Tab-separated table of C-alpha atoms in Angstrom:
chain	number	residue	atom	x	y	z
A	1	MET	CA	3.681	-45.346	8.570
A	2	ASN	CA	7.456	-44.996	8.054
A	3	ALA	CA	9.681	-42.261	9.418
A	4	SER	CA	9.679	-40.190	6.235
A	5	GLN	CA	5.892	-40.283	6.124
A	6	ASP	CA	5.686	-39.333	9.814
A	7	LEU	CA	7.862	-36.285	9.216
A	8	SER	CA	6.155	-35.091	6.053
A	9	PHE	CA	4.654	-31.596	6.264
A	10	ILE	CA	1.083	-32.778	5.829
A	11	ALA	CA	1.430	-35.468	8.480
A	12	LEU	CA	3.141	-33.108	10.911
A	13	ILE	CA	0.421	-30.485	10.485
A	14	ALA	CA	-2.348	-33.091	10.775
A	15	ASN	CA	-0.835	-34.549	13.961
A	16	ALA	CA	-0.019	-31.196	15.569
A	17	HIS	CA	-1.730	-30.004	18.727
A	18	LEU	CA	-5.062	-28.235	18.168
A	19	ILE	CA	-3.695	-24.903	19.395
A	20	VAL	CA	-0.744	-25.181	16.986
A	21	GLN	CA	-3.109	-26.060	14.134
A	22	LEU	CA	-5.239	-23.005	14.904
A	23	ILE	CA	-2.138	-20.804	14.888
A	24	MET	CA	-1.059	-22.283	11.550
A	25	ALA	CA	-4.529	-21.692	10.097
A	26	LEU	CA	-4.443	-18.085	11.334
A	27	LEU	CA	-1.033	-17.519	9.735
A	28	LEU	CA	-2.133	-19.059	6.453
A	29	GLY	CA	-5.211	-16.827	6.438
A	30	ILE	CA	-3.073	-13.758	7.164
A	31	SER	CA	-0.680	-14.769	4.395
A	32	LEU	CA	-3.544	-15.167	1.918
A	33	VAL	CA	-4.931	-11.700	2.720
A	34	SER	CA	-1.408	-10.273	2.580
A	35	TRP	CA	-0.744	-11.692	-0.887
A	36	THR	CA	-4.131	-10.353	-2.052
A	37	TYR	CA	-3.163	-6.852	-0.934
A	38	ILE	CA	0.326	-7.236	-2.411
A	39	PHE	CA	-0.982	-8.015	-5.893
A	40	LYS	CA	-3.689	-5.336	-5.669
A	41	LYS	CA	-1.211	-2.715	-4.521
A	42	MET	CA	1.281	-3.737	-7.193
A	43	PHE	CA	-1.288	-3.122	-9.948
A	44	ASP	CA	-2.482	0.124	-8.314
A	45	VAL	CA	1.010	1.595	-7.995
A	46	ARG	CA	1.958	0.591	-11.533
A	47	ALA	CA	-1.216	2.169	-12.887
A	48	ALA	CA	-0.648	5.346	-10.867
A	49	ARG	CA	2.914	5.644	-12.159
A	50	ARG	CA	1.860	5.073	-15.773
A	51	LEU	CA	-1.034	7.548	-15.618
A	52	THR	CA	1.195	10.123	-13.924
A	53	ILE	CA	3.784	9.868	-16.690
A	54	ASP	CA	1.081	10.103	-19.366
A	55	PHE	CA	-0.479	13.185	-17.787
A	56	GLU	CA	2.881	14.900	-17.325
A	57	LYS	CA	3.662	14.392	-21.007
A	58	THR	CA	0.290	15.836	-22.001
A	59	PHE	CA	0.522	18.739	-19.562
A	60	TRP	CA	4.048	19.799	-20.474
A	61	ALA	CA	3.303	19.476	-24.190
A	62	GLY	CA	1.879	22.984	-23.890
A	63	GLY	CA	-1.773	22.338	-24.645
A	64	ASN	CA	-4.714	24.485	-23.603
A	65	LEU	CA	-5.261	24.292	-19.838
A	66	HIS	CA	-9.029	24.663	-20.122
A	67	ALA	CA	-9.235	21.781	-22.608
A	68	LEU	CA	-7.038	19.677	-20.348
A	69	TYR	CA	-9.278	20.585	-17.412
A	70	GLN	CA	-12.408	19.533	-19.287
A	71	ASN	CA	-10.809	16.225	-20.223
A	72	ALA	CA	-9.686	15.576	-16.645
A	73	SER	CA	-13.142	16.460	-15.292
A	74	SER	CA	-14.940	14.123	-17.682
A	75	ASN	CA	-12.558	11.206	-16.984
A	76	ARG	CA	-11.852	11.544	-13.264
A	77	VAL	CA	-11.731	7.810	-12.557
A	78	SER	CA	-9.426	6.807	-15.401
A	79	SER	CA	-7.341	9.977	-15.646
A	80	GLY	CA	-5.072	9.212	-12.707
A	81	ALA	CA	-4.070	10.836	-9.424
A	82	LEU	CA	-2.048	13.700	-10.890
A	83	ALA	CA	-4.844	14.625	-13.299
A	84	ARG	CA	-7.285	14.763	-10.383
A	85	ILE	CA	-4.910	17.031	-8.464
A	86	PHE	CA	-4.699	19.302	-11.509
A	87	GLU	CA	-8.467	19.202	-11.936
A	88	ALA	CA	-8.989	20.245	-8.300
A	89	GLY	CA	-6.614	23.197	-8.587
A	90	MET	CA	-7.773	24.386	-11.995
A	91	GLY	CA	-11.420	24.008	-11.018
A	92	GLU	CA	-10.941	26.114	-7.883
A	93	PHE	CA	-9.028	28.713	-9.872
A	94	ILE	CA	-11.840	29.009	-12.441
A	95	LYS	CA	-14.541	29.124	-9.761
A	96	GLY	CA	-12.657	31.828	-7.866
A	97	LYS	CA	-12.386	34.040	-10.955
A	98	GLN	CA	-16.042	33.464	-11.889
A	99	ALA	CA	-17.228	34.269	-8.359
A	100	ALA	CA	-15.296	37.538	-8.301
A	101	THR	CA	-16.537	38.470	-11.775
A	102	GLY	CA	-20.141	37.625	-10.938
A	103	ALA	CA	-20.000	39.734	-7.797
A	104	ARG	CA	-18.372	42.550	-9.788
A	105	GLU	CA	-15.552	42.746	-7.291
A	106	ALA	CA	-11.903	43.441	-7.910
A	107	LEU	CA	-10.060	40.207	-8.528
A	108	ASP	CA	-7.985	39.238	-5.514
A	109	MET	CA	-5.593	36.964	-7.369
A	110	GLY	CA	-3.645	36.189	-4.213
A	111	ALA	CA	-6.731	34.718	-2.532
A	112	ILE	CA	-7.731	32.871	-5.705
A	113	LEU	CA	-4.262	31.347	-6.051
A	114	ASP	CA	-4.236	30.366	-2.380
A	115	GLY	CA	-7.601	28.667	-2.856
A	116	ALA	CA	-6.315	26.729	-5.868
A	117	ARG	CA	-3.221	25.660	-3.954
A	118	ARG	CA	-5.301	24.510	-0.978
A	119	ALA	CA	-7.586	22.540	-3.306
A	120	MET	CA	-4.585	20.804	-4.847
A	121	ARG	CA	-3.130	20.035	-1.410
A	122	ALA	CA	-6.442	18.518	-0.307
A	123	ALA	CA	-6.619	16.430	-3.494
A	124	PHE	CA	-2.998	15.409	-2.944
A	125	GLN	CA	-3.799	14.147	0.552
A	126	ARG	CA	-6.789	12.161	-0.741
A	127	GLU	CA	-4.700	10.535	-3.462
A	128	MET	CA	-1.901	9.681	-1.041
A	129	ASP	CA	-4.389	8.181	1.402
A	130	ALA	CA	-5.729	5.966	-1.383
A	131	LEU	CA	-2.244	4.912	-2.508
A	132	GLU	CA	-1.135	4.129	1.055
A	133	SER	CA	-4.190	2.005	1.860
A	134	HIS	CA	-3.364	-1.499	3.165
A	135	LEU	CA	0.314	-0.606	3.711
A	136	ALA	CA	-0.274	-0.555	7.467
A	137	PHE	CA	-1.661	-4.096	7.244
A	138	LEU	CA	1.443	-5.307	5.392
A	139	ALA	CA	3.657	-3.652	8.001
A	140	SER	CA	1.699	-5.345	10.796
A	141	VAL	CA	1.947	-8.738	9.084
A	142	GLY	CA	5.693	-8.328	8.675
A	143	SER	CA	6.225	-7.455	12.330
A	144	VAL	CA	3.672	-9.690	14.058
A	145	SER	CA	3.614	-12.936	12.023
A	146	PRO	CA	7.006	-14.259	13.250
A	147	TYR	CA	5.864	-13.846	16.847
A	148	ILE	CA	2.576	-15.633	16.180
A	149	GLY	CA	4.547	-18.465	14.587
A	150	LEU	CA	6.924	-18.478	17.545
A	151	LEU	CA	3.957	-18.826	19.884
A	152	GLY	CA	2.901	-21.959	18.014
A	153	THR	CA	6.455	-23.288	18.151
A	154	VAL	CA	6.761	-22.715	21.901
A	155	TRP	CA	3.412	-24.355	22.506
A	156	GLY	CA	4.304	-27.345	20.328
A	157	ILE	CA	7.718	-27.857	21.931
A	158	MET	CA	6.149	-27.580	25.372
A	159	ASN	CA	3.698	-30.354	24.487
A	160	ALA	CA	6.500	-32.441	22.978
A	161	PHE	CA	8.486	-32.320	26.214
A	162	ARG	CA	5.377	-32.957	28.269
A	163	GLY	CA	4.903	-36.137	26.235
A	164	LEU	CA	8.367	-37.307	27.261
A	165	ALA	CA	7.179	-37.553	30.845
A	166	ASN	CA	5.254	-40.720	29.924
A	167	VAL	CA	8.219	-42.326	28.152
A	168	GLN	CA	10.620	-44.603	30.013
A	169	GLN	CA	13.596	-43.691	27.856
A	170	ALA	CA	13.797	-40.337	26.019
A	171	THR	CA	15.246	-40.686	22.531
A	172	LEU	CA	15.632	-38.340	19.567
A	173	SER	CA	13.098	-40.345	17.567
A	174	ALA	CA	10.540	-39.821	20.314
A	175	VAL	CA	10.906	-36.056	20.522
A	176	ALA	CA	11.719	-35.256	16.880
A	177	PRO	CA	8.147	-35.357	15.484
A	178	GLY	CA	6.839	-33.013	18.170
A	179	ILE	CA	9.646	-30.510	17.683
A	180	ALA	CA	9.356	-30.706	13.891
A	181	GLU	CA	5.613	-30.010	13.907
A	182	ALA	CA	6.216	-27.115	16.292
A	183	LEU	CA	8.854	-25.547	14.054
A	184	ILE	CA	6.452	-25.575	11.103
A	185	ALA	CA	4.506	-22.798	12.837
A	186	THR	CA	7.591	-20.568	12.805
A	187	ALA	CA	8.238	-21.434	9.162
A	188	ILE	CA	4.670	-20.450	8.211
A	189	GLY	CA	5.051	-17.252	10.217
A	190	LEU	CA	8.200	-16.351	8.273
A	191	PHE	CA	6.463	-17.294	5.015
A	192	ALA	CA	3.782	-14.722	5.832
A	193	ALA	CA	6.160	-12.057	7.160
A	194	ILE	CA	8.979	-11.950	4.589
A	195	PRO	CA	6.876	-11.129	1.486
A	196	ALA	CA	4.888	-8.561	3.476
A	197	VAL	CA	8.060	-6.768	4.607
A	198	VAL	CA	9.580	-6.792	1.115
A	199	ALA	CA	6.331	-5.554	-0.445
A	200	TYR	CA	5.875	-2.852	2.200
A	201	ASN	CA	9.375	-1.466	1.649
A	202	ARG	CA	9.016	-1.544	-2.127
A	203	PHE	CA	5.561	0.062	-2.197
A	204	SER	CA	6.584	2.707	0.348
A	205	HIS	CA	9.539	3.660	-1.853
A	206	ASP	CA	7.403	3.815	-5.014
A	207	ILE	CA	4.655	5.831	-3.305
A	208	ASP	CA	7.200	8.265	-1.857
A	209	ARG	CA	8.552	8.836	-5.363
A	210	LEU	CA	5.025	9.522	-6.619
A	211	ALA	CA	4.414	11.894	-3.709
A	212	ILE	CA	7.513	13.898	-4.680
A	213	ARG	CA	6.245	14.157	-8.261
A	214	PHE	CA	2.808	15.252	-7.068
A	215	GLU	CA	4.233	17.908	-4.737
A	216	SER	CA	6.547	19.205	-7.443
A	217	PHE	CA	3.617	19.468	-9.843
A	218	VAL	CA	1.544	21.397	-7.284
A	219	GLU	CA	4.296	23.984	-6.921
A	220	GLU	CA	4.987	24.205	-10.653
A	221	PHE	CA	1.316	24.504	-11.564
A	222	SER	CA	0.839	27.157	-8.881
A	223	ASN	CA	3.625	29.156	-10.517
A	224	ILE	CA	1.944	28.783	-13.923
A	225	LEU	CA	-1.368	30.054	-12.546
A	226	GLN	CA	0.424	32.961	-10.909
A	227	ARG	CA	2.087	33.961	-14.172
A	228	GLN	CA	-1.213	33.702	-16.056
A	229	SER	CA	-2.972	35.908	-13.516
A	230	ARG	CA	-0.681	38.866	-14.109
């Protein structure tokens, strides 16, 4: 086997120490799971943004709120996060008015509006929890993977220098393969970490923007319900 073949990535990984190989396999597995979550989260955030825009257009077009509520209730899965927040608030508002009417009590609109707002806040928290799922994993991959790769590099370099103890004359050609195979662990660690960090920052920004839109809608819809209750 010539020098170029000895220093190829496949040969270096195949000839690496068992511990280094296990660390590389762990990093590759982490990277695979990370990329799976990245693509899943990318589609989820895009869909949430699109459905939010569609619902806002429908809502602010001035249609009937009860018809919009019925549509959101019958299509909860496909209607989007903002529609589910609206459905929670409008549903609580309707139930509060019906309960007071059925009991033949004076309508306490303040309590009914507070109940609708609390229902929307609870729905908001559920939607945000769903959107933020797997972000903690991406953050952990971005922060931990370089150190796992560095552990493999340190272990590989340590074994490379231990091998020099049995050599009469230490040369660069003798130590180069061991150091090269050790550095591959750091490279794989960075390969896993960099996309995870970029994806985490991007998704966090997009989800924060959606959260602002959701919170603004909760306040605006609460004001609409308050005006209608007068």
